[in-house]
């Protein structure tokens, strides 16, 4: 029998699935809104500098969080 890996922890697996579902729903919602209100993407883009990582100090990377947000916004812009 194989040893369970940290990624196979049921709580981690469940959290990953929730994250994927939330990202899908959020991206779809933003796509829908941005098609009707293109200025939304400019407003979101302007707010990215205010994002920060709430993780523990040793893992905290504010710019990594901002990079993810900018990628989402860039993907939405590319679809227009």
PDB file of N, CA, C and O in Angstrom:
ATOM      1  N   UNK A   1       0.845  -1.166   0.000  1.00  0.00           N
ATOM      2  CA  UNK A   1       0.000   0.000   0.000  1.00  0.00           C
ATOM      3  C   UNK A   1       0.895   1.234   0.000  1.00  0.00           C
ATOM      4  O   UNK A   1       1.872   1.321   0.716  1.00  0.00           O
ATOM      5  N   UNK A   2       0.534   2.233  -0.822  1.00  0.00           N
ATOM      6  CA  UNK A   2       1.355   3.436  -0.902  1.00  0.00           C
ATOM      7  C   UNK A   2       1.038   4.385   0.246  1.00  0.00           C
ATOM      8  O   UNK A   2      -0.068   4.384   0.793  1.00  0.00           O
ATOM      9  N   UNK A   3       2.031   5.164   0.578  1.00  0.00           N
ATOM     10  CA  UNK A   3       1.872   6.141   1.650  1.00  0.00           C
ATOM     11  C   UNK A   3       1.104   7.350   1.115  1.00  0.00           C
ATOM     12  O   UNK A   3       1.348   7.792  -0.008  1.00  0.00           O
ATOM     13  N   UNK A   4       0.195   7.887   1.905  1.00  0.00           N
ATOM     14  CA  UNK A   4      -0.501   9.090   1.439  1.00  0.00           C
ATOM     15  C   UNK A   4       0.480  10.267   1.366  1.00  0.00           C
ATOM     16  O   UNK A   4       1.374  10.388   2.192  1.00  0.00           O
ATOM     17  N   UNK A   5       0.334  11.074   0.357  1.00  0.00           N
ATOM     18  CA  UNK A   5       1.161  12.267   0.227  1.00  0.00           C
ATOM     19  C   UNK A   5       0.435  13.427   0.890  1.00  0.00           C
ATOM     20  O   UNK A   5      -0.781  13.364   1.092  1.00  0.00           O
ATOM     21  N   UNK A   6       1.158  14.494   1.217  1.00  0.00           N
ATOM     22  CA  UNK A   6       0.488  15.639   1.834  1.00  0.00           C
ATOM     23  C   UNK A   6      -0.658  16.169   0.971  1.00  0.00           C
ATOM     24  O   UNK A   6      -1.661  16.641   1.485  1.00  0.00           O
ATOM     25  N   UNK A   7      -0.509  16.071  -0.358  1.00  0.00           N
ATOM     26  CA  UNK A   7      -1.567  16.557  -1.252  1.00  0.00           C
ATOM     27  C   UNK A   7      -2.803  15.670  -1.242  1.00  0.00           C
ATOM     28  O   UNK A   7      -3.835  16.052  -1.765  1.00  0.00           O
ATOM     29  N   UNK A   8      -2.702  14.457  -0.685  1.00  0.00           N
ATOM     30  CA  UNK A   8      -3.865  13.578  -0.670  1.00  0.00           C
ATOM     31  C   UNK A   8      -4.649  13.707   0.630  1.00  0.00           C
ATOM     32  O   UNK A   8      -5.640  13.015   0.821  1.00  0.00           O
ATOM     33  N   UNK A   9      -4.231  14.593   1.505  1.00  0.00           N
ATOM     34  CA  UNK A   9      -4.974  14.871   2.733  1.00  0.00           C
ATOM     35  C   UNK A   9      -6.374  15.333   2.319  1.00  0.00           C
ATOM     36  O   UNK A   9      -6.518  16.253   1.513  1.00  0.00           O
ATOM     37  N   UNK A  10      -7.425  14.696   2.823  1.00  0.00           N
ATOM     38  CA  UNK A  10      -8.789  15.043   2.399  1.00  0.00           C
ATOM     39  C   UNK A  10      -9.118  16.529   2.553  1.00  0.00           C
ATOM     40  O   UNK A  10      -9.826  17.089   1.712  1.00  0.00           O
ATOM     41  N   UNK A  11      -8.593  17.167   3.568  1.00  0.00           N
ATOM     42  CA  UNK A  11      -8.874  18.598   3.740  1.00  0.00           C
ATOM     43  C   UNK A  11      -8.194  19.436   2.653  1.00  0.00           C
ATOM     44  O   UNK A  11      -8.774  20.389   2.152  1.00  0.00           O
ATOM     45  N   UNK A  12      -6.978  19.034   2.270  1.00  0.00           N
ATOM     46  CA  UNK A  12      -6.264  19.756   1.211  1.00  0.00           C
ATOM     47  C   UNK A  12      -6.961  19.534  -0.125  1.00  0.00           C
ATOM     48  O   UNK A  12      -7.143  20.470  -0.909  1.00  0.00           O
ATOM     49  N   UNK A  13      -7.357  18.302  -0.390  1.00  0.00           N
ATOM     50  CA  UNK A  13      -8.050  17.990  -1.637  1.00  0.00           C
ATOM     51  C   UNK A  13      -9.358  18.777  -1.720  1.00  0.00           C
ATOM     52  O   UNK A  13      -9.674  19.385  -2.740  1.00  0.00           O
ATOM     53  N   UNK A  14     -10.104  18.805  -0.632  1.00  0.00           N
ATOM     54  CA  UNK A  14     -11.369  19.539  -0.602  1.00  0.00           C
ATOM     55  C   UNK A  14     -11.135  21.030  -0.798  1.00  0.00           C
ATOM     56  O   UNK A  14     -11.859  21.691  -1.554  1.00  0.00           O
ATOM     57  N   UNK A  15     -10.127  21.582  -0.157  1.00  0.00           N
ATOM     58  CA  UNK A  15      -9.815  23.006  -0.302  1.00  0.00           C
ATOM     59  C   UNK A  15      -9.413  23.327  -1.737  1.00  0.00           C
ATOM     60  O   UNK A  15      -9.815  24.358  -2.288  1.00  0.00           O
ATOM     61  N   UNK A  16      -8.628  22.447  -2.370  1.00  0.00           N
ATOM     62  CA  UNK A  16      -8.219  22.662  -3.758  1.00  0.00           C
ATOM     63  C   UNK A  16      -9.424  22.645  -4.682  1.00  0.00           C
ATOM     64  O   UNK A  16      -9.556  23.484  -5.574  1.00  0.00           O
ATOM     65  N   UNK A  17     -10.352  21.731  -4.450  1.00  0.00           N
ATOM     66  CA  UNK A  17     -11.552  21.655  -5.286  1.00  0.00           C
ATOM     67  C   UNK A  17     -12.419  22.894  -5.115  1.00  0.00           C
ATOM     68  O   UNK A  17     -12.960  23.419  -6.087  1.00  0.00           O
ATOM     69  N   UNK A  18     -12.553  23.362  -3.873  1.00  0.00           N
ATOM     70  CA  UNK A  18     -13.324  24.589  -3.632  1.00  0.00           C
ATOM     71  C   UNK A  18     -12.667  25.771  -4.337  1.00  0.00           C
ATOM     72  O   UNK A  18     -13.345  26.597  -4.953  1.00  0.00           O
ATOM     73  N   UNK A  19     -11.339  25.850  -4.250  1.00  0.00           N
ATOM     74  CA  UNK A  19     -10.621  26.949  -4.886  1.00  0.00           C
ATOM     75  C   UNK A  19     -10.844  26.943  -6.400  1.00  0.00           C
ATOM     76  O   UNK A  19     -11.095  27.984  -7.003  1.00  0.00           O
ATOM     77  N   UNK A  20     -10.774  25.769  -7.020  1.00  0.00           N
ATOM     78  CA  UNK A  20     -10.982  25.675  -8.471  1.00  0.00           C
ATOM     79  C   UNK A  20     -12.404  26.083  -8.836  1.00  0.00           C
ATOM     80  O   UNK A  20     -12.628  26.799  -9.814  1.00  0.00           O
ATOM     81  N   UNK A  21     -13.388  25.635  -8.064  1.00  0.00           N
ATOM     82  CA  UNK A  21     -14.786  25.977  -8.333  1.00  0.00           C
ATOM     83  C   UNK A  21     -15.015  27.479  -8.174  1.00  0.00           C
ATOM     84  O   UNK A  21     -15.664  28.117  -9.017  1.00  0.00           O
ATOM     85  N   UNK A  22     -14.459  28.052  -7.124  1.00  0.00           N
ATOM     86  CA  UNK A  22     -14.627  29.485  -6.879  1.00  0.00           C
ATOM     87  C   UNK A  22     -13.960  30.294  -7.989  1.00  0.00           C
ATOM     88  O   UNK A  22     -14.535  31.274  -8.484  1.00  0.00           O
ATOM     89  N   UNK A  23     -12.765  29.903  -8.396  1.00  0.00           N
ATOM     90  CA  UNK A  23     -12.086  30.611  -9.486  1.00  0.00           C
ATOM     91  C   UNK A  23     -12.918  30.559 -10.761  1.00  0.00           C
ATOM     92  O   UNK A  23     -13.049  31.559 -11.468  1.00  0.00           O
ATOM     93  N   UNK A  24     -13.478  29.412 -11.063  1.00  0.00           N
ATOM     94  CA  UNK A  24     -14.295  29.276 -12.270  1.00  0.00           C
ATOM     95  C   UNK A  24     -15.512  30.196 -12.205  1.00  0.00           C
ATOM     96  O   UNK A  24     -15.806  30.932 -13.157  1.00  0.00           O
ATOM     97  N   UNK A  25     -16.227  30.166 -11.083  1.00  0.00           N
ATOM     98  CA  UNK A  25     -17.424  30.987 -10.940  1.00  0.00           C
ATOM     99  C   UNK A  25     -17.088  32.476 -10.919  1.00  0.00           C
ATOM    100  O   UNK A  25     -17.778  33.289 -11.552  1.00  0.00           O
ATOM    101  N   UNK A  26     -16.029  32.836 -10.239  1.00  0.00           N
ATOM    102  CA  UNK A  26     -15.633  34.236 -10.175  1.00  0.00           C
ATOM    103  C   UNK A  26     -15.213  34.742 -11.549  1.00  0.00           C
ATOM    104  O   UNK A  26     -15.608  35.824 -11.976  1.00  0.00           O
ATOM    105  N   UNK A  27     -14.413  33.956 -12.256  1.00  0.00           N
ATOM    106  CA  UNK A  27     -13.957  34.374 -13.578  1.00  0.00           C
ATOM    107  C   UNK A  27     -15.149  34.532 -14.519  1.00  0.00           C
ATOM    108  O   UNK A  27     -15.230  35.500 -15.275  1.00  0.00           O
ATOM    109  N   UNK A  28     -16.088  33.600 -14.463  1.00  0.00           N
ATOM    110  CA  UNK A  28     -17.288  33.699 -15.305  1.00  0.00           C
ATOM    111  C   UNK A  28     -18.109  34.932 -14.970  1.00  0.00           C
ATOM    112  O   UNK A  28     -18.633  35.604 -15.869  1.00  0.00           O
ATOM    113  N   UNK A  29     -18.223  35.237 -13.698  1.00  0.00           N
ATOM    114  CA  UNK A  29     -18.965  36.425 -13.268  1.00  0.00           C
ATOM    115  C   UNK A  29     -18.273  37.693 -13.750  1.00  0.00           C
ATOM    116  O   UNK A  29     -18.918  38.614 -14.271  1.00  0.00           O
ATOM    117  N   UNK A  30     -16.958  37.746 -13.584  1.00  0.00           N
ATOM    118  CA  UNK A  30     -16.221  38.919 -14.047  1.00  0.00           C
ATOM    119  C   UNK A  30     -16.309  39.066 -15.566  1.00  0.00           C
ATOM    120  O   UNK A  30     -16.427  40.182 -16.081  1.00  0.00           O
ATOM    121  N   UNK A  31     -16.242  37.960 -16.283  1.00  0.00           N
ATOM    122  CA  UNK A  31     -16.371  37.999 -17.748  1.00  0.00           C
ATOM    123  C   UNK A  31     -17.721  38.595 -18.134  1.00  0.00           C
ATOM    124  O   UNK A  31     -17.807  39.489 -18.984  1.00  0.00           O
ATOM    125  N   UNK A  32     -18.773  38.115 -17.511  1.00  0.00           N
ATOM    126  CA  UNK A  32     -20.133  38.591 -17.779  1.00  0.00           C
ATOM    127  C   UNK A  32     -20.241  40.095 -17.510  1.00  0.00           C
ATOM    128  O   UNK A  32     -20.751  40.855 -18.340  1.00  0.00           O
ATOM    129  N   UNK A  33     -19.753  40.522 -16.358  1.00  0.00           N
ATOM    130  CA  UNK A  33     -19.843  41.934 -15.996  1.00  0.00           C
ATOM    131  C   UNK A  33     -18.971  42.812 -16.886  1.00  0.00           C
ATOM    132  O   UNK A  33     -19.376  43.911 -17.283  1.00  0.00           O
ATOM    133  N   UNK A  34     -17.766  42.357 -17.208  1.00  0.00           N
ATOM    134  CA  UNK A  34     -16.843  43.146 -18.015  1.00  0.00           C
ATOM    135  C   UNK A  34     -17.366  43.335 -19.440  1.00  0.00           C
ATOM    136  O   UNK A  34     -17.096  44.364 -20.062  1.00  0.00           O
ATOM    137  N   UNK A  35     -18.123  42.375 -19.948  1.00  0.00           N
ATOM    138  CA  UNK A  35     -18.706  42.526 -21.282  1.00  0.00           C
ATOM    139  C   UNK A  35     -19.736  43.652 -21.292  1.00  0.00           C
ATOM    140  O   UNK A  35     -19.897  44.341 -22.286  1.00  0.00           O
ATOM    141  N   UNK A  36     -20.431  43.831 -20.191  1.00  0.00           N
ATOM    142  CA  UNK A  36     -21.468  44.856 -20.099  1.00  0.00           C
ATOM    143  C   UNK A  36     -20.939  46.183 -19.560  1.00  0.00           C
ATOM    144  O   UNK A  36     -21.503  47.240 -19.819  1.00  0.00           O
ATOM    145  N   UNK A  37     -19.865  46.105 -18.794  1.00  0.00           N
ATOM    146  CA  UNK A  37     -19.276  47.292 -18.172  1.00  0.00           C
ATOM    147  C   UNK A  37     -17.754  47.234 -18.316  1.00  0.00           C
ATOM    148  O   UNK A  37     -17.039  46.885 -17.376  1.00  0.00           O
ATOM    149  N   UNK A  38     -17.240  47.575 -19.493  1.00  0.00           N
ATOM    150  CA  UNK A  38     -15.796  47.456 -19.743  1.00  0.00           C
ATOM    151  C   UNK A  38     -14.937  48.249 -18.761  1.00  0.00           C
ATOM    152  O   UNK A  38     -13.793  47.881 -18.505  1.00  0.00           O
ATOM    153  N   UNK A  39     -15.483  49.310 -18.196  1.00  0.00           N
ATOM    154  CA  UNK A  39     -14.722  50.110 -17.242  1.00  0.00           C
ATOM    155  C   UNK A  39     -14.400  49.331 -15.962  1.00  0.00           C
ATOM    156  O   UNK A  39     -13.502  49.702 -15.203  1.00  0.00           O
ATOM    157  N   UNK A  40     -15.107  48.241 -15.732  1.00  0.00           N
ATOM    158  CA  UNK A  40     -14.859  47.409 -14.549  1.00  0.00           C
ATOM    159  C   UNK A  40     -13.412  46.926 -14.508  1.00  0.00           C
ATOM    160  O   UNK A  40     -12.775  46.940 -13.455  1.00  0.00           O
ATOM    161  N   UNK A  41     -12.876  46.529 -15.651  1.00  0.00           N
ATOM    162  CA  UNK A  41     -11.509  46.016 -15.682  1.00  0.00           C
ATOM    163  C   UNK A  41     -10.495  47.102 -15.322  1.00  0.00           C
ATOM    164  O   UNK A  41      -9.510  46.829 -14.631  1.00  0.00           O
ATOM    165  N   UNK A  42     -10.756  48.329 -15.745  1.00  0.00           N
ATOM    166  CA  UNK A  42      -9.867  49.437 -15.367  1.00  0.00           C
ATOM    167  C   UNK A  42      -9.919  49.664 -13.853  1.00  0.00           C
ATOM    168  O   UNK A  42      -8.879  49.876 -13.221  1.00  0.00           O
ATOM    169  N   UNK A  43     -11.108  49.615 -13.297  1.00  0.00           N
ATOM    170  CA  UNK A  43     -11.255  49.798 -11.843  1.00  0.00           C
ATOM    171  C   UNK A  43     -10.552  48.679 -11.077  1.00  0.00           C
ATOM    172  O   UNK A  43      -9.869  48.931 -10.079  1.00  0.00           O
ATOM    173  N   UNK A  44     -10.735  47.442 -11.533  1.00  0.00           N
ATOM    174  CA  UNK A  44     -10.074  46.322 -10.868  1.00  0.00           C
ATOM    175  C   UNK A  44      -8.559  46.435 -10.986  1.00  0.00           C
ATOM    176  O   UNK A  44      -7.834  46.216 -10.010  1.00  0.00           O
ATOM    177  N   UNK A  45      -8.095  46.787 -12.169  1.00  0.00           N
ATOM    178  CA  UNK A  45      -6.663  46.927 -12.390  1.00  0.00           C
ATOM    179  C   UNK A  45      -6.076  47.999 -11.461  1.00  0.00           C
ATOM    180  O   UNK A  45      -4.997  47.813 -10.891  1.00  0.00           O
ATOM    181  N   UNK A  46      -6.789  49.088 -11.276  1.00  0.00           N
ATOM    182  CA  UNK A  46      -6.320  50.170 -10.410  1.00  0.00           C
ATOM    183  C   UNK A  46      -6.280  49.758  -8.938  1.00  0.00           C
ATOM    184  O   UNK A  46      -5.536  50.335  -8.148  1.00  0.00           O
ATOM    185  N   UNK A  47      -7.053  48.747  -8.581  1.00  0.00           N
ATOM    186  CA  UNK A  47      -7.119  48.335  -7.176  1.00  0.00           C
ATOM    187  C   UNK A  47      -6.085  47.276  -6.792  1.00  0.00           C
ATOM    188  O   UNK A  47      -5.893  46.998  -5.605  1.00  0.00           O
ATOM    189  N   UNK A  48      -5.418  46.696  -7.765  1.00  0.00           N
ATOM    190  CA  UNK A  48      -4.506  45.575  -7.514  1.00  0.00           C
ATOM    191  C   UNK A  48      -3.380  45.942  -6.544  1.00  0.00           C
ATOM    192  O   UNK A  48      -2.971  45.120  -5.714  1.00  0.00           O
ATOM    193  N   UNK A  49      -2.893  47.169  -6.611  1.00  0.00           N
ATOM    194  CA  UNK A  49      -1.792  47.565  -5.731  1.00  0.00           C
ATOM    195  C   UNK A  49      -2.166  47.507  -4.255  1.00  0.00           C
ATOM    196  O   UNK A  49      -1.292  47.498  -3.390  1.00  0.00           O
ATOM    197  N   UNK A  50      -3.449  47.448  -3.960  1.00  0.00           N
ATOM    198  CA  UNK A  50      -3.900  47.389  -2.567  1.00  0.00           C
ATOM    199  C   UNK A  50      -3.979  45.953  -2.036  1.00  0.00           C
ATOM    200  O   UNK A  50      -4.242  45.758  -0.846  1.00  0.00           O
ATOM    201  N   UNK A  51      -3.766  44.971  -2.902  1.00  0.00           N
ATOM    202  CA  UNK A  51      -3.819  43.569  -2.475  1.00  0.00           C
ATOM    203  C   UNK A  51      -2.595  43.203  -1.647  1.00  0.00           C
ATOM    204  O   UNK A  51      -1.496  43.694  -1.898  1.00  0.00           O
ATOM    205  N   UNK A  52      -2.782  42.310  -0.715  1.00  0.00           N
ATOM    206  CA  UNK A  52      -1.666  41.796   0.065  1.00  0.00           C
ATOM    207  C   UNK A  52      -1.960  40.374   0.486  1.00  0.00           C
ATOM    208  O   UNK A  52      -3.104  39.938   0.489  1.00  0.00           O
ATOM    209  N   UNK A  53      -0.916  39.664   0.795  1.00  0.00           N
ATOM    210  CA  UNK A  53      -0.985  38.251   1.169  1.00  0.00           C
ATOM    211  C   UNK A  53      -1.212  38.153   2.676  1.00  0.00           C
ATOM    212  O   UNK A  53      -0.440  38.694   3.466  1.00  0.00           O
ATOM    213  N   UNK A  54      -2.258  37.462   3.070  1.00  0.00           N
ATOM    214  CA  UNK A  54      -2.597  37.329   4.491  1.00  0.00           C
ATOM    215  C   UNK A  54      -1.949  36.105   5.141  1.00  0.00           C
ATOM    216  O   UNK A  54      -2.246  35.779   6.271  1.00  0.00           O
ATOM    217  N   UNK A  55      -1.069  35.438   4.406  1.00  0.00           N
ATOM    218  CA  UNK A  55      -0.425  34.238   4.938  1.00  0.00           C
ATOM    219  C   UNK A  55       0.565  34.570   6.042  1.00  0.00           C
ATOM    220  O   UNK A  55       0.860  35.735   6.312  1.00  0.00           O
ATOM    221  N   UNK A  56       1.087  33.520   6.670  1.00  0.00           N
ATOM    222  CA  UNK A  56       2.109  33.723   7.705  1.00  0.00           C
ATOM    223  C   UNK A  56       3.310  34.475   7.139  1.00  0.00           C
ATOM    224  O   UNK A  56       3.615  34.375   5.949  1.00  0.00           O
ATOM    225  N   UNK A  57       3.995  35.226   7.993  1.00  0.00           N
ATOM    226  CA  UNK A  57       5.111  36.067   7.537  1.00  0.00           C
ATOM    227  C   UNK A  57       6.117  35.316   6.681  1.00  0.00           C
ATOM    228  O   UNK A  57       6.593  35.842   5.677  1.00  0.00           O
ATOM    229  N   UNK A  58       6.449  34.094   7.045  1.00  0.00           N
ATOM    230  CA  UNK A  58       7.456  33.329   6.309  1.00  0.00           C
ATOM    231  C   UNK A  58       6.992  32.972   4.894  1.00  0.00           C
ATOM    232  O   UNK A  58       7.814  32.763   4.003  1.00  0.00           O
ATOM    233  N   UNK A  59       5.693  32.901   4.674  1.00  0.00           N
ATOM    234  CA  UNK A  59       5.143  32.524   3.372  1.00  0.00           C
ATOM    235  C   UNK A  59       4.563  33.717   2.614  1.00  0.00           C
ATOM    236  O   UNK A  59       4.160  33.580   1.464  1.00  0.00           O
ATOM    237  N   UNK A  60       4.526  34.854   3.239  1.00  0.00           N
ATOM    238  CA  UNK A  60       3.853  36.017   2.677  1.00  0.00           C
ATOM    239  C   UNK A  60       4.581  36.533   1.439  1.00  0.00           C
ATOM    240  O   UNK A  60       5.805  36.721   1.447  1.00  0.00           O
ATOM    241  N   UNK A  61       3.820  36.770   0.367  1.00  0.00           N
ATOM    242  CA  UNK A  61       4.377  37.307  -0.871  1.00  0.00           C
ATOM    243  C   UNK A  61       3.304  38.167  -1.533  1.00  0.00           C
ATOM    244  O   UNK A  61       2.516  37.701  -2.354  1.00  0.00           O
ATOM    245  N   UNK A  62       3.263  39.427  -1.142  1.00  0.00           N
ATOM    246  CA  UNK A  62       2.250  40.343  -1.652  1.00  0.00           C
ATOM    247  C   UNK A  62       2.279  40.430  -3.175  1.00  0.00           C
ATOM    248  O   UNK A  62       1.235  40.431  -3.831  1.00  0.00           O
ATOM    249  N   UNK A  63       3.474  40.509  -3.744  1.00  0.00           N
ATOM    250  CA  UNK A  63       3.570  40.660  -5.196  1.00  0.00           C
ATOM    251  C   UNK A  63       3.064  39.419  -5.931  1.00  0.00           C
ATOM    252  O   UNK A  63       2.511  39.537  -7.019  1.00  0.00           O
ATOM    253  N   UNK A  64       3.219  38.246  -5.363  1.00  0.00           N
ATOM    254  CA  UNK A  64       2.693  37.030  -5.994  1.00  0.00           C
ATOM    255  C   UNK A  64       1.169  37.087  -6.067  1.00  0.00           C
ATOM    256  O   UNK A  64       0.574  36.684  -7.074  1.00  0.00           O
ATOM    257  N   UNK A  65       0.541  37.604  -5.020  1.00  0.00           N
ATOM    258  CA  UNK A  65      -0.919  37.753  -5.016  1.00  0.00           C
ATOM    259  C   UNK A  65      -1.337  38.753  -6.096  1.00  0.00           C
ATOM    260  O   UNK A  65      -2.280  38.515  -6.852  1.00  0.00           O
ATOM    261  N   UNK A  66      -0.608  39.853  -6.179  1.00  0.00           N
ATOM    262  CA  UNK A  66      -0.918  40.870  -7.196  1.00  0.00           C
ATOM    263  C   UNK A  66      -0.718  40.314  -8.606  1.00  0.00           C
ATOM    264  O   UNK A  66      -1.487  40.626  -9.518  1.00  0.00           O
ATOM    265  N   UNK A  67       0.297  39.481  -8.771  1.00  0.00           N
ATOM    266  CA  UNK A  67       0.561  38.876 -10.083  1.00  0.00           C
ATOM    267  C   UNK A  67      -0.620  38.003 -10.522  1.00  0.00           C
ATOM    268  O   UNK A  67      -1.035  38.053 -11.681  1.00  0.00           O
ATOM    269  N   UNK A  68      -1.162  37.222  -9.611  1.00  0.00           N
ATOM    270  CA  UNK A  68      -2.319  36.381  -9.929  1.00  0.00           C
ATOM    271  C   UNK A  68      -3.499  37.258 -10.354  1.00  0.00           C
ATOM    272  O   UNK A  68      -4.171  36.978 -11.351  1.00  0.00           O
ATOM    273  N   UNK A  69      -3.740  38.327  -9.618  1.00  0.00           N
ATOM    274  CA  UNK A  69      -4.849  39.231  -9.954  1.00  0.00           C
ATOM    275  C   UNK A  69      -4.642  39.862 -11.332  1.00  0.00           C
ATOM    276  O   UNK A  69      -5.580  39.935 -12.140  1.00  0.00           O
ATOM    277  N   UNK A  70      -3.418  40.283 -11.612  1.00  0.00           N
ATOM    278  CA  UNK A  70      -3.136  40.890 -12.921  1.00  0.00           C
ATOM    279  C   UNK A  70      -3.325  39.883 -14.055  1.00  0.00           C
ATOM    280  O   UNK A  70      -3.764  40.252 -15.153  1.00  0.00           O
ATOM    281  N   UNK A  71      -2.988  38.621 -13.799  1.00  0.00           N
ATOM    282  CA  UNK A  71      -3.201  37.586 -14.828  1.00  0.00           C
ATOM    283  C   UNK A  71      -4.684  37.397 -15.102  1.00  0.00           C
ATOM    284  O   UNK A  71      -5.098  37.243 -16.258  1.00  0.00           O
ATOM    285  N   UNK A  72      -5.504  37.397 -14.042  1.00  0.00           N
ATOM    286  CA  UNK A  72      -6.955  37.284 -14.239  1.00  0.00           C
ATOM    287  C   UNK A  72      -7.463  38.456 -15.083  1.00  0.00           C
ATOM    288  O   UNK A  72      -8.208  38.259 -16.046  1.00  0.00           O
ATOM    289  N   UNK A  73      -7.069  39.655 -14.720  1.00  0.00           N
ATOM    290  CA  UNK A  73      -7.526  40.837 -15.448  1.00  0.00           C
ATOM    291  C   UNK A  73      -7.034  40.802 -16.885  1.00  0.00           C
ATOM    292  O   UNK A  73      -7.783  41.093 -17.816  1.00  0.00           O
ATOM    293  N   UNK A  74      -5.782  40.408 -17.086  1.00  0.00           N
ATOM    294  CA  UNK A  74      -5.242  40.295 -18.440  1.00  0.00           C
ATOM    295  C   UNK A  74      -6.002  39.277 -19.275  1.00  0.00           C
ATOM    296  O   UNK A  74      -6.265  39.510 -20.458  1.00  0.00           O
ATOM    297  N   UNK A  75      -6.392  38.175 -18.674  1.00  0.00           N
ATOM    298  CA  UNK A  75      -7.174  37.163 -19.404  1.00  0.00           C
ATOM    299  C   UNK A  75      -8.531  37.718 -19.809  1.00  0.00           C
ATOM    300  O   UNK A  75      -9.013  37.466 -20.915  1.00  0.00           O
ATOM    301  N   UNK A  76      -9.139  38.470 -18.914  1.00  0.00           N
ATOM    302  CA  UNK A  76     -10.432  39.074 -19.237  1.00  0.00           C
ATOM    303  C   UNK A  76     -10.302  40.114 -20.351  1.00  0.00           C
ATOM    304  O   UNK A  76     -11.148  40.188 -21.241  1.00  0.00           O
ATOM    305  N   UNK A  77      -9.247  40.886 -20.314  1.00  0.00           N
ATOM    306  CA  UNK A  77      -9.020  41.873 -21.375  1.00  0.00           C
ATOM    307  C   UNK A  77      -8.805  41.184 -22.729  1.00  0.00           C
ATOM    308  O   UNK A  77      -9.277  41.647 -23.755  1.00  0.00           O
ATOM    309  N   UNK A  78      -8.091  40.076 -22.726  1.00  0.00           N
ATOM    310  CA  UNK A  78      -7.800  39.350 -23.974  1.00  0.00           C
ATOM    311  C   UNK A  78      -9.067  38.784 -24.600  1.00  0.00           C
ATOM    312  O   UNK A  78      -9.129  38.614 -25.816  1.00  0.00           O
ATOM    313  N   UNK A  79     -10.076  38.520 -23.802  1.00  0.00           N
ATOM    314  CA  UNK A  79     -11.318  37.946 -24.322  1.00  0.00           C
ATOM    315  C   UNK A  79     -12.228  38.977 -24.962  1.00  0.00           C
ATOM    316  O   UNK A  79     -13.140  38.622 -25.670  1.00  0.00           O
ATOM    317  N   UNK A  80     -11.969  40.250 -24.701  1.00  0.00           N
ATOM    318  CA  UNK A  80     -12.852  41.299 -25.256  1.00  0.00           C
ATOM    319  C   UNK A  80     -12.607  41.549 -26.692  1.00  0.00           C
ATOM    320  O   UNK A  80     -11.823  41.284 -27.394  1.00  0.00           O
TER     321      UNK A  80
END
